[in-house]
Amino acid sequence: MNRLVWKLLRQHISFSQLTGFFIANLLGLLIILVGIQCYRDVSPVFNSDSSDALIKKEYIILTKKISTLGSFMGKNNGFKASEVEEIRSQSFTRNLGVFTPSLFKVYASVGVSGTGINMNTEMFFEAVPDEFVDASVSKWEYDEESHTIPIILPRSYLNLYNFGFAQTRNMPKLSEGLLSLIKLNITLSGSGKTEAYNGIIVGFSNRINTILVPQSFIDTANNTFAPGWKSQPSRVIIEVKNPTDPAISTFFAENNYETEGNDLESGQITHFLRMLTTLILIVGGIICLLSLYILVLSIFLLLQKNTMKIKNLLMLGFTPKQVVAPYMLLTILLTACTFLLSIMGLLVIRGQYMPFLQEALPSLQQSGIWLSVGISTVLCLLISSLDIILIRRKIKKIGLSV
């Protein structure tokens, strides 16, 4: 019976209009998927924190400029509490943390049997709130019972040793995995007290250029070995909302502040990449909406041409569901073909640009395409559902006029 209905209703189908919908919808969906996938594949270049994150947080480490005259006069370059609050209140600041320095002496020694390494040195500790730590925090907790201090080192320190110190002296190079197995013997002293601790390296940071220990430990240690001492933080770390905000550079220049490394520049690059991706998604979305409009218009014109036939079918006892079925089937088939071809197109396009990315960046890890497949599925389901709802309403309206 449905076949007979379909043969009767398909006579006025405009294949050129349906082809226009199909091509436009495929193009719009493909632009959206390629834009999302390109962002996921390229974002690790600008994001050292996580290779899977779609949106990266931008951080800036802020210091005060050190002048020659100020150095001779012993000027304090720390941030006052009022200055920290002023930075926190700025429109570009999303979150802020201060560096807490150790106010006691730190002495460390390490020896690795069979490697010829036996080093003793004075060092220092600093801490920042846990949410600003970019290394793994799975072991980022001070074990008071075993006196074991988790430590995060800057990755630049390891590179400096391997490619500078060790290479010029024919010493063995150290990997991150090997360093995580090394136990440090740490002695803390201050205010007439001395205690021995164990140190273990639990990670390496690309963002923070200091020797990090947990905030909870350094607060306790400062109270133990330097009771009553207070020190203004010499650095603050800021999570900014938009690194391209001109207010950031203006505020820093007015207050004689400096940023460490290229945090601001890399944040601007990431923000530009995000804006470009957003623009691509908007263009793809507009094309998808236009294609949806073309389909709806085509089906409405088809329904209009078949109004008398639809009325006659309803008067002969056919249910609205039976009359709607051919149009629903047509919509679902077109959308399904769009979905399959968009995924195939994505795979082809991705296969063209990924070899160039991997050749330029050998350490780049590929992101999966499951997010893109999921987005394509959701969009196609929404398009099909909306089309079916509009068709049913149109058929119902025709039925009421019978």
Coordinates of C-alpha atoms in Angstrom, one line a residue:
M1 CA 0.0 0.0 0.0
N2 CA 2.8 2.4 0.9
R3 CA 4.4 1.7 -2.5
L4 CA 1.2 2.8 -4.3
V5 CA 1.1 6.0 -2.2
W6 CA 4.7 6.7 -3.0
K7 CA 4.1 6.1 -6.8
L8 CA 1.2 8.5 -6.6
L9 CA 3.0 11.3 -4.7
R10 CA 6.4 11.2 -6.3
Q11 CA 5.3 12.5 -9.6
H12 CA 6.0 16.1 -8.7
I13 CA 9.4 15.6 -7.0
S14 CA 12.0 18.1 -8.1
F15 CA 15.3 16.2 -8.2
S16 CA 17.2 19.4 -8.9
Q17 CA 15.9 20.9 -5.6
L18 CA 16.7 17.8 -3.6
T19 CA 20.1 17.6 -5.2
G20 CA 20.7 21.2 -4.2
F21 CA 19.7 20.4 -0.6
F22 CA 21.9 17.3 -0.6
I23 CA 25.0 19.1 -1.9
A24 CA 24.5 22.2 0.4
N25 CA 23.9 20.0 3.5
L26 CA 26.9 17.8 2.7
L27 CA 29.1 20.9 2.2
G28 CA 28.0 22.6 5.4
L29 CA 28.3 19.5 7.5
L30 CA 31.8 18.7 6.0
I31 CA 33.0 22.2 6.8
I32 CA 31.8 21.9 10.4
L33 CA 33.5 18.5 10.9
V34 CA 36.8 19.4 9.2
G35 CA 36.9 22.6 11.3
I36 CA 36.4 20.7 14.5
Q37 CA 38.8 17.9 13.6
C38 CA 41.5 20.4 12.4
Y39 CA 41.3 22.2 15.7
R40 CA 41.6 19.0 17.7
D41 CA 44.6 17.9 15.6
V42 CA 46.5 21.2 15.6
S43 CA 45.7 22.5 19.1
P44 CA 48.4 20.3 20.8
V45 CA 51.0 22.5 19.0
F46 CA 49.8 25.4 21.0
N47 CA 48.7 23.6 24.1
S48 CA 51.4 21.9 26.2
D49 CA 49.0 21.0 29.0
S50 CA 46.8 18.5 27.3
S51 CA 46.7 16.9 23.9
D52 CA 43.0 16.2 24.1
A53 CA 41.6 19.5 25.3
L54 CA 39.4 21.3 22.9
I55 CA 39.7 24.6 24.8
K56 CA 42.9 25.6 26.5
K57 CA 43.3 27.9 29.5
E58 CA 45.7 30.7 29.1
Y59 CA 48.1 31.6 31.9
I60 CA 50.5 34.4 32.4
I61 CA 53.3 34.5 35.0
L62 CA 53.8 38.0 36.1
T63 CA 56.9 39.6 37.8
K64 CA 58.1 43.2 38.5
K65 CA 60.9 44.6 36.5
I66 CA 64.2 44.7 38.3
S67 CA 66.1 48.0 37.7
T68 CA 69.8 48.5 38.2
L69 CA 69.3 51.2 40.8
G70 CA 66.7 49.2 42.6
S71 CA 69.2 46.3 42.8
F72 CA 71.9 48.4 44.4
M73 CA 69.4 49.9 46.9
G74 CA 68.0 46.5 47.8
K75 CA 64.5 47.4 46.6
N76 CA 61.8 44.8 47.3
N77 CA 60.4 43.5 44.1
G78 CA 57.6 41.5 45.7
F79 CA 53.9 42.0 45.2
K80 CA 52.0 43.7 48.0
A81 CA 48.6 42.4 49.0
S82 CA 47.0 45.5 47.6
E83 CA 48.8 44.9 44.2
V84 CA 47.7 41.3 44.1
E85 CA 44.1 42.3 44.7
E86 CA 44.3 45.0 42.0
I87 CA 45.4 42.4 39.5
R88 CA 42.7 40.0 40.7
S89 CA 40.0 42.7 40.1
Q90 CA 41.0 43.4 36.5
S91 CA 38.5 42.5 33.8
F92 CA 40.9 40.2 32.0
T93 CA 41.6 38.0 35.1
R94 CA 39.7 34.8 35.5
N95 CA 41.8 33.3 38.3
L96 CA 45.0 34.3 40.2
G97 CA 47.5 32.5 42.3
V98 CA 50.7 33.6 44.1
F99 CA 54.0 31.9 44.3
T100 CA 54.8 31.0 47.9
P101 CA 58.6 30.8 48.5
S102 CA 60.4 28.7 51.1
L103 CA 61.6 30.8 54.0
F104 CA 64.1 28.2 55.2
K105 CA 67.3 26.6 53.9
V106 CA 67.0 23.6 51.6
Y107 CA 69.9 21.2 51.1
A108 CA 69.6 18.2 48.7
S109 CA 71.9 15.3 47.8
V110 CA 71.5 12.5 45.3
G111 CA 73.6 9.6 44.1
V112 CA 72.8 7.1 41.4
S113 CA 74.9 3.9 41.5
G114 CA 76.5 2.9 38.3
T115 CA 76.0 6.3 36.6
G116 CA 78.8 8.2 38.2
I117 CA 76.3 10.8 39.4
N118 CA 76.8 12.1 42.9
M119 CA 75.6 15.7 43.5
N120 CA 75.1 17.9 46.5
T121 CA 73.5 21.3 46.3
E122 CA 71.6 24.0 48.0
M123 CA 68.2 24.6 46.4
F124 CA 64.9 26.3 47.0
F125 CA 61.2 25.4 46.9
E126 CA 58.2 27.3 45.8
A127 CA 54.5 26.5 45.7
V128 CA 51.4 27.6 43.8
P129 CA 47.8 26.6 44.3
D130 CA 47.1 23.1 42.9
E131 CA 44.8 24.3 40.1
F132 CA 47.7 26.1 38.4
V133 CA 50.0 23.0 38.3
D134 CA 50.2 21.6 34.7
A135 CA 51.9 18.3 35.6
S136 CA 50.2 15.2 36.8
V137 CA 48.8 15.7 40.3
S138 CA 48.0 12.0 41.0
K139 CA 50.9 11.9 43.5
W140 CA 50.8 15.5 44.4
E141 CA 50.4 15.1 48.1
Y142 CA 52.8 15.3 51.0
D143 CA 53.2 12.1 52.9
E144 CA 53.8 13.2 56.5
E145 CA 54.4 9.7 57.9
S146 CA 57.2 8.9 55.5
H147 CA 58.5 12.5 55.2
T148 CA 58.3 12.2 51.4
I149 CA 58.0 15.4 49.5
P150 CA 56.6 15.3 45.9
I151 CA 58.6 17.6 43.6
I152 CA 57.8 18.9 40.1
L153 CA 60.8 20.2 38.1
P154 CA 60.7 22.5 35.1
R155 CA 61.3 20.5 31.9
S156 CA 63.8 23.2 30.9
Y157 CA 66.0 22.1 33.8
L158 CA 66.2 18.6 32.4
N159 CA 66.9 19.8 28.9
L160 CA 69.6 22.1 30.2
Y161 CA 71.3 19.2 32.0
N162 CA 71.0 16.7 29.1
F163 CA 72.0 19.0 26.2
G164 CA 74.3 21.3 28.0
F165 CA 76.0 20.1 31.2
A166 CA 75.9 16.3 30.5
Q167 CA 76.9 16.5 26.8
T168 CA 79.9 18.7 27.3
R169 CA 81.2 16.5 30.2
N170 CA 80.4 13.1 28.6
M171 CA 78.0 12.3 31.5
P172 CA 75.0 10.1 31.1
K173 CA 71.8 11.7 30.0
L174 CA 68.7 11.3 32.1
S175 CA 65.2 10.6 31.0
E176 CA 62.0 11.7 32.8
G177 CA 61.3 8.1 33.7
L178 CA 64.7 7.6 35.3
L179 CA 64.5 10.8 37.3
S180 CA 61.2 9.6 38.7
L181 CA 63.0 6.6 40.2
I182 CA 65.6 8.7 41.9
K183 CA 65.2 9.4 45.6
L184 CA 66.5 12.7 46.9
N185 CA 67.9 13.2 50.4
I186 CA 66.6 16.6 51.5
T187 CA 67.5 18.5 54.6
L188 CA 65.5 21.5 55.8
S189 CA 66.8 23.9 58.4
G190 CA 65.8 27.1 60.0
S191 CA 65.1 28.7 63.4
G192 CA 67.5 26.2 65.1
K193 CA 65.7 23.2 63.7
T194 CA 66.9 20.6 61.2
E195 CA 64.9 17.7 59.7
A196 CA 65.6 15.1 57.0
Y197 CA 63.1 14.3 54.3
N198 CA 62.8 12.1 51.2
G199 CA 62.2 13.8 47.9
I200 CA 60.6 12.2 44.8
I201 CA 60.2 13.8 41.4
V202 CA 56.6 13.2 40.3
G203 CA 56.5 15.3 37.1
F204 CA 57.8 18.1 34.9
S205 CA 56.2 21.4 34.1
N206 CA 56.3 23.4 30.9
R207 CA 54.5 26.3 32.4
I208 CA 56.2 27.1 35.7
N209 CA 59.9 27.6 35.8
T210 CA 60.7 26.8 39.4
I211 CA 61.0 23.8 41.8
L212 CA 57.5 23.1 42.9
V213 CA 56.3 21.4 46.1
P214 CA 52.7 21.2 47.3
Q215 CA 51.2 24.3 48.8
S216 CA 50.1 22.4 51.9
F217 CA 53.7 21.3 52.6
I218 CA 55.4 24.7 52.1
D219 CA 52.8 26.4 54.4
T220 CA 53.5 23.8 57.1
A221 CA 57.3 23.9 56.6
N222 CA 57.4 27.8 56.7
N223 CA 55.5 27.7 60.0
T224 CA 57.9 25.1 61.3
F225 CA 61.3 26.4 60.2
A226 CA 60.5 30.1 59.8
P227 CA 57.7 30.9 62.4
G228 CA 56.6 34.5 62.2
W229 CA 58.4 35.3 59.0
K230 CA 56.5 36.7 56.1
S231 CA 57.6 37.2 52.5
Q232 CA 55.9 39.1 49.7
P233 CA 55.4 36.9 46.6
S234 CA 57.8 37.8 43.8
R235 CA 55.6 36.3 41.1
V236 CA 51.9 35.7 40.5
I237 CA 50.3 33.5 38.0
I238 CA 47.1 34.6 36.2
E239 CA 44.5 32.7 34.2
V240 CA 43.3 35.2 31.7
K241 CA 39.9 35.3 29.9
N242 CA 41.2 36.6 26.6
P243 CA 45.0 36.9 25.9
T244 CA 44.3 39.3 23.0
D245 CA 42.6 41.8 25.3
P246 CA 44.6 45.1 24.8
A247 CA 43.9 45.9 28.5
I248 CA 46.4 43.3 29.5
S249 CA 49.4 45.0 27.8
T250 CA 48.2 48.4 28.9
F251 CA 47.9 47.4 32.5
F252 CA 51.3 45.7 32.6
A253 CA 53.0 48.6 31.0
E254 CA 51.4 51.1 33.4
N255 CA 52.5 49.1 36.5
N256 CA 56.0 48.2 35.2
Y257 CA 55.2 44.4 35.1
E258 CA 56.8 41.8 33.0
T259 CA 55.7 38.3 31.8
E260 CA 57.9 35.2 31.9
G261 CA 58.7 33.5 28.6
N262 CA 56.2 33.8 25.8
D263 CA 53.0 33.0 27.7
L264 CA 51.2 36.0 26.4
E265 CA 52.2 35.4 22.8
S266 CA 51.3 31.7 22.8
G267 CA 48.0 32.5 24.4
Q268 CA 47.3 34.9 21.6
I269 CA 48.1 32.3 19.0
T270 CA 45.7 29.8 20.7
H271 CA 43.0 32.4 20.9
F272 CA 43.4 33.2 17.2
L273 CA 43.2 29.5 16.4
R274 CA 40.0 29.3 18.4
M275 CA 38.5 32.4 16.8
L276 CA 39.3 31.0 13.3
T277 CA 37.7 27.7 14.2
T278 CA 34.6 29.5 15.5
L279 CA 34.4 31.4 12.2
I280 CA 34.6 28.2 10.2
L281 CA 31.9 26.5 12.3
I282 CA 29.6 29.5 11.9
V283 CA 30.1 29.4 8.1
G284 CA 29.4 25.7 8.1
G285 CA 26.4 26.1 10.4
I286 CA 24.9 28.8 8.1
I287 CA 25.3 26.5 5.0
C288 CA 23.6 23.7 6.9
L289 CA 20.7 26.0 7.8
L290 CA 20.4 27.1 4.2
S291 CA 20.4 23.6 3.0
L292 CA 17.7 22.7 5.6
Y293 CA 15.7 25.6 4.3
I294 CA 16.1 24.3 0.7
L295 CA 14.9 20.9 1.8
V296 CA 11.9 22.2 3.7
L297 CA 11.0 24.5 0.8
S298 CA 11.3 21.6 -1.7
I299 CA 9.1 19.3 0.3
F300 CA 6.5 22.1 1.0
L301 CA 6.4 22.8 -2.8
L302 CA 5.9 19.1 -3.4
L303 CA 3.2 18.9 -0.8
Q304 CA 1.5 21.9 -2.3
K305 CA 1.5 20.4 -5.7
N306 CA 0.1 17.1 -4.3
T307 CA -2.5 18.8 -2.1
M308 CA -5.5 17.4 -4.0
K309 CA -3.9 13.9 -4.1
I310 CA -3.2 14.1 -0.3
K311 CA -6.8 15.2 0.4
N312 CA -8.2 12.4 -1.8
L313 CA -6.0 9.8 0.0
L314 CA -7.1 11.0 3.4
M315 CA -10.8 10.9 2.2
L316 CA -10.3 7.4 1.0
G317 CA -9.2 6.3 4.5
F318 CA -5.5 6.5 4.4
T319 CA -4.1 7.7 7.7
P320 CA -1.9 10.8 8.0
K321 CA 0.9 8.5 9.0
Q322 CA 0.7 6.5 5.8
V323 CA 0.7 9.7 3.8
V324 CA 3.7 11.2 5.7
A325 CA 5.7 8.0 5.4
P326 CA 7.1 8.5 1.9
Y327 CA 8.3 12.0 2.7
M328 CA 9.8 10.8 6.0
L329 CA 11.6 8.0 4.2
L330 CA 12.9 10.5 1.6
T331 CA 14.2 12.9 4.3
I332 CA 15.9 10.1 6.3
L333 CA 17.6 8.6 3.2
L334 CA 19.0 12.0 2.1
T335 CA 20.2 12.7 5.6
A336 CA 21.8 9.3 6.0
C337 CA 23.7 9.7 2.7
T338 CA 24.8 13.1 3.9
F339 CA 26.1 11.6 7.1
L340 CA 28.0 8.8 5.5
L341 CA 29.6 11.0 2.8
S342 CA 30.6 13.7 5.3
I343 CA 32.5 11.1 7.4
M344 CA 34.2 9.7 4.3
G345 CA 35.1 13.2 3.2
L346 CA 36.5 14.0 6.6
L347 CA 38.7 10.9 6.5
V348 CA 39.9 11.8 3.0
I349 CA 40.7 15.4 3.9
R350 CA 42.3 14.4 7.2
G351 CA 44.4 11.8 5.4
Q352 CA 45.8 14.6 3.2
Y353 CA 46.9 17.1 5.9
M354 CA 48.0 14.8 8.8
P355 CA 51.2 13.5 7.1
F356 CA 52.3 17.1 6.7
L357 CA 51.6 17.9 10.4
Q358 CA 53.4 14.7 11.5
E359 CA 56.4 15.5 9.3
A360 CA 56.6 19.0 10.7
L361 CA 55.9 17.9 14.3
P362 CA 57.0 14.3 14.9
S363 CA 55.9 14.4 18.6
L364 CA 52.4 15.4 17.6
Q365 CA 49.8 12.9 18.8
Q366 CA 46.7 12.3 16.7
S367 CA 43.3 13.0 18.2
G368 CA 40.5 10.5 17.4
I369 CA 37.6 11.3 15.1
W370 CA 34.9 10.1 17.5
L371 CA 34.0 13.6 18.6
S372 CA 33.5 14.6 15.0
V373 CA 31.4 11.5 14.3
G374 CA 29.3 12.2 17.3
I375 CA 28.7 15.8 16.3
S376 CA 27.8 14.7 12.8
T377 CA 25.3 12.1 14.2
V378 CA 23.7 14.7 16.4
L379 CA 23.4 17.3 13.6
C380 CA 21.9 14.7 11.2
L381 CA 19.4 13.5 13.8
L382 CA 18.3 17.1 14.5
I383 CA 17.9 17.9 10.8
S384 CA 15.9 14.7 10.2
S385 CA 13.7 15.4 13.3
L386 CA 13.0 19.0 12.3
D387 CA 12.1 18.0 8.8
I388 CA 9.7 15.2 10.0
I389 CA 8.0 17.6 12.4
L390 CA 7.5 20.2 9.7
I391 CA 6.1 17.6 7.2
R392 CA 3.7 16.2 9.8
R393 CA 2.4 19.6 10.6
K394 CA 1.9 20.4 6.9
I395 CA 0.0 17.1 6.3
K396 CA -2.1 17.7 9.4
K397 CA -3.0 21.2 8.2
I398 CA -4.0 19.7 4.8
G399 CA -6.1 17.1 6.6
L400 CA -7.9 19.7 8.6
S401 CA -9.1 21.4 5.4
V402 CA -10.7 18.2 4.1

